[in-house]
Structures are given as C-alpha cells and as structure tokens.
Amino acid sequence: GTDGVAIRVQLDEISRMLLKTTQDTRQLIFELSSPTMNEIGLGAAIGEWVEEKLNKRQTIDFDLVDNLSGCDLEEDLRAILFRNVRELLTNTIKHARVSKVKVQLETVTGELRITFQDDGVGFKPGRVIGNVKSDGGFGLFSIEERMIDLGGKLEVKSVPYQGCTMIMSVPWGTMPGSSS
C-alpha cells in the first residue's frame, strides 16, 4: 500500500543523509589529521586550501595576511578555526559575488582574531545570523555556535551592497596549554 512506499522513501532519505554525514566526517577527519596543518600552521593551510579552491576562479583577488607565525595553536582549535574559515570563504565565493577577499590572522591583546573582508553584495547581519532559515543562515549560525563553544565570538559588520567584514575571535594566551 501507500504506507510501504512512504516508508521506503523515508528510508532512502535516511540512508542518503547517513552517507553524506559519513562522507563529511571522512573529509573532515582527513583534513584535521592532515600533517600539513600541523607542520605549516593555520595561515598556510588556509592559503593552500584557497589556492586549490580558487585556482579555477581567477576572478577573485585573494589576500592573506598571516601574523600568527610562531603561535602554537592547539590542534582542536586550529581545526575548528580552519573549518570556520573554509565555510566562510566557500559561502562568500558562492553567494556574495566578490572580486576581492582579504583574510587576516593576528593576535590582539589576549585574543586570537581572524578578520575576513570582502567587497561582495553584503547583507543585513541581523537577518542572517538571527534567522537560521534564511538560506541556511549562510552557514554563519553554525560558525557562530562553534565560536561561542570556544568562548569566542563571531562579529559580522555588513552593509547591503558594500561588502562585509566578519571577525572571529577567541581568547588567547589564557588557555591551558598555550605558551603564555
């Protein structure tokens, strides 16, 4: 009967989601355990990823300023920040019609800060972060959650049609295991 069909459709959907989750997890594990990030550091890993991602899109002018050299980040922190940056960049490239993107990594008075600027279409920040449904919230919601879990924050400054600045920051130098 129709019940059987409905159940089969649901099962297909569930197995598809499980498969996607498994693939995502594998991809993430692969990235997180990538020796490069541990050897070359966060900034360089971001740079490498961007090069690989953007080499097909010569139209975007990408500028990476890495002032973190010598900062010994914990592996977990580095992995989460890398993932966040990757999501922000992916979203920006996909949605914001940018021609210039600048990412700056630095430590500023007790915090680690990643500033992210683009010249894209911009948006009203309240609408995006407050409302998870608006286009998956640009993925900003999950990034914001992850930053809050780290005791940090994600600030978004954007004016429609005037680009966007996002700042991810986490307390730095006070964490156990960080060489302060």
Coordinates of C-alpha atoms in Angstrom, one line a residue:
G1 CA 0.0 0.0 0.0
T2 CA 0.9 3.7 0.1
D3 CA 2.3 3.3 3.6
G4 CA 5.0 0.9 2.3
V5 CA 6.0 3.5 -0.3
A6 CA 6.2 6.3 2.2
I7 CA 8.4 4.2 4.5
R8 CA 10.7 3.3 1.6
V9 CA 11.0 6.9 0.6
Q10 CA 11.9 7.8 4.2
L11 CA 14.4 5.0 4.5
D12 CA 16.1 6.2 1.2
E13 CA 16.2 9.7 2.6
I14 CA 17.8 8.5 5.9
S15 CA 20.4 6.4 4.1
R16 CA 21.2 9.3 1.9
M17 CA 21.7 11.5 4.9
L18 CA 23.8 8.9 6.6
L19 CA 26.0 8.5 3.6
K20 CA 26.5 12.3 3.3
T21 CA 27.3 12.5 7.0
T22 CA 29.8 9.7 6.7
Q23 CA 31.5 11.4 3.7
D24 CA 31.6 14.8 5.5
T25 CA 33.1 13.1 8.6
R26 CA 35.7 11.3 6.5
Q27 CA 36.6 14.5 4.7
L28 CA 36.9 16.3 8.0
I29 CA 39.0 13.7 9.6
F30 CA 41.2 13.7 6.6
E31 CA 41.6 17.5 6.8
L32 CA 42.1 17.6 10.5
S33 CA 44.7 14.9 10.6
S34 CA 46.4 16.5 7.6
P35 CA 50.0 16.7 8.6
T36 CA 50.3 20.0 6.6
M37 CA 48.2 22.0 9.0
N38 CA 50.2 20.8 12.0
E39 CA 53.5 21.5 10.2
I40 CA 52.8 24.7 8.3
G41 CA 50.3 26.2 10.6
L42 CA 46.8 27.6 10.2
G43 CA 47.5 30.5 7.9
A44 CA 49.5 28.5 5.4
A45 CA 46.9 25.8 5.5
I46 CA 44.2 28.3 4.7
G47 CA 46.4 29.7 1.9
E48 CA 46.9 26.3 0.4
W49 CA 43.2 25.5 0.6
V50 CA 42.3 28.8 -1.0
E51 CA 44.7 28.3 -3.9
E52 CA 43.3 24.9 -4.6
K53 CA 39.7 26.1 -4.3
L54 CA 40.2 29.4 -6.3
N55 CA 42.6 28.3 -9.0
K56 CA 39.5 27.7 -11.2
R57 CA 38.2 31.1 -10.4
Q58 CA 40.9 33.6 -11.4
T59 CA 38.4 36.4 -11.0
I60 CA 38.8 36.6 -7.2
D61 CA 41.7 38.6 -5.8
F62 CA 42.6 36.9 -2.5
D63 CA 44.9 38.4 0.1
L64 CA 46.0 36.5 3.1
V65 CA 47.8 38.3 5.9
D66 CA 49.2 35.9 8.5
N67 CA 50.6 37.5 11.6
L68 CA 50.3 34.3 13.6
S69 CA 53.7 32.8 12.8
G70 CA 55.2 31.3 15.9
C71 CA 51.8 31.0 17.6
D72 CA 51.4 27.5 18.9
L73 CA 47.7 26.7 18.5
E74 CA 46.1 23.7 19.9
E75 CA 45.2 21.1 17.3
D76 CA 41.4 21.2 18.1
L77 CA 41.3 25.0 18.0
R78 CA 43.3 25.1 14.8
A79 CA 41.0 22.5 13.2
I80 CA 37.8 24.4 14.2
L81 CA 39.1 27.7 13.0
F82 CA 40.2 26.2 9.7
R83 CA 36.8 24.7 9.2
N84 CA 35.1 28.0 10.0
V85 CA 37.3 30.0 7.7
R86 CA 36.7 27.4 5.0
E87 CA 32.9 27.7 5.4
L88 CA 33.0 31.5 5.4
L89 CA 35.1 31.5 2.2
T90 CA 33.0 28.9 0.5
N91 CA 29.8 30.9 1.3
T92 CA 31.3 34.1 0.2
I93 CA 32.5 32.8 -3.1
K94 CA 29.2 31.1 -3.7
H95 CA 26.8 33.9 -2.7
A96 CA 28.4 37.3 -2.4
R97 CA 29.7 37.9 -5.9
V98 CA 33.0 39.1 -4.6
S99 CA 36.1 40.2 -6.6
K100 CA 38.3 40.8 -3.5
V101 CA 38.6 38.8 -0.3
K102 CA 41.1 39.5 2.5
V103 CA 41.8 37.3 5.4
Q104 CA 43.9 38.5 8.3
L105 CA 45.1 36.3 11.2
E106 CA 46.5 38.0 14.2
T107 CA 46.7 38.1 18.0
V108 CA 45.4 41.2 19.6
T109 CA 45.5 41.9 23.4
G110 CA 44.6 38.5 24.7
E111 CA 42.7 37.2 21.7
L112 CA 43.3 35.4 18.5
R113 CA 41.5 37.2 15.7
I114 CA 40.6 36.2 12.2
T115 CA 39.3 39.1 10.2
F116 CA 37.6 38.5 7.0
Q117 CA 36.7 41.2 4.5
D118 CA 35.1 41.1 1.1
D119 CA 33.7 43.5 -1.4
G120 CA 30.6 41.5 -2.2
V121 CA 27.0 42.3 -2.1
G122 CA 26.8 42.4 1.6
F123 CA 23.6 41.8 3.6
K124 CA 21.8 42.8 6.8
P125 CA 23.7 40.8 9.5
G126 CA 20.7 40.6 11.9
R127 CA 18.6 38.9 9.2
V128 CA 21.3 36.3 8.5
I129 CA 22.5 35.3 12.0
G130 CA 19.2 35.6 13.8
N131 CA 17.4 33.7 11.2
V132 CA 18.7 30.2 10.6
K133 CA 16.3 29.6 7.9
S134 CA 17.4 32.3 5.6
D135 CA 19.5 30.3 3.2
G136 CA 20.9 28.2 6.0
G137 CA 22.0 31.4 7.6
F138 CA 24.9 31.5 5.2
G139 CA 26.3 28.8 7.4
L140 CA 27.0 31.6 9.8
F141 CA 24.9 30.2 12.5
S142 CA 26.9 27.0 13.0
I143 CA 30.1 29.0 12.8
E144 CA 28.8 31.4 15.4
E145 CA 27.8 28.4 17.6
R146 CA 31.3 26.9 17.3
M147 CA 33.0 30.2 18.2
I148 CA 30.7 30.5 21.3
D149 CA 31.7 26.9 22.3
L150 CA 35.3 28.1 22.2
G151 CA 34.5 31.0 24.4
G152 CA 34.9 33.3 21.5
K153 CA 32.6 35.1 19.1
L154 CA 31.7 35.9 15.5
E155 CA 31.1 39.6 14.7
V156 CA 29.5 40.5 11.4
K157 CA 29.6 44.0 10.0
S158 CA 27.9 44.3 6.7
V159 CA 26.0 46.9 4.8
P160 CA 24.0 45.8 1.8
Y161 CA 25.9 46.3 -1.4
Q162 CA 29.0 47.5 0.5
G163 CA 30.8 44.3 1.2
C164 CA 31.2 42.5 4.5
T165 CA 33.6 42.3 7.4
M166 CA 33.5 39.3 9.7
I167 CA 35.7 38.8 12.8
M168 CA 36.1 35.5 14.5
S169 CA 37.9 35.9 17.8
V170 CA 38.8 33.5 20.7
P171 CA 40.5 34.3 24.0
W172 CA 44.2 33.6 23.5
G173 CA 47.1 33.2 25.8
T174 CA 45.0 32.3 28.8
M175 CA 44.1 28.8 27.7
P176 CA 45.7 25.8 29.3
G177 CA 48.4 24.5 27.1
S178 CA 49.1 27.8 25.3
S179 CA 52.5 29.2 25.9
S180 CA 51.7 32.5 27.6

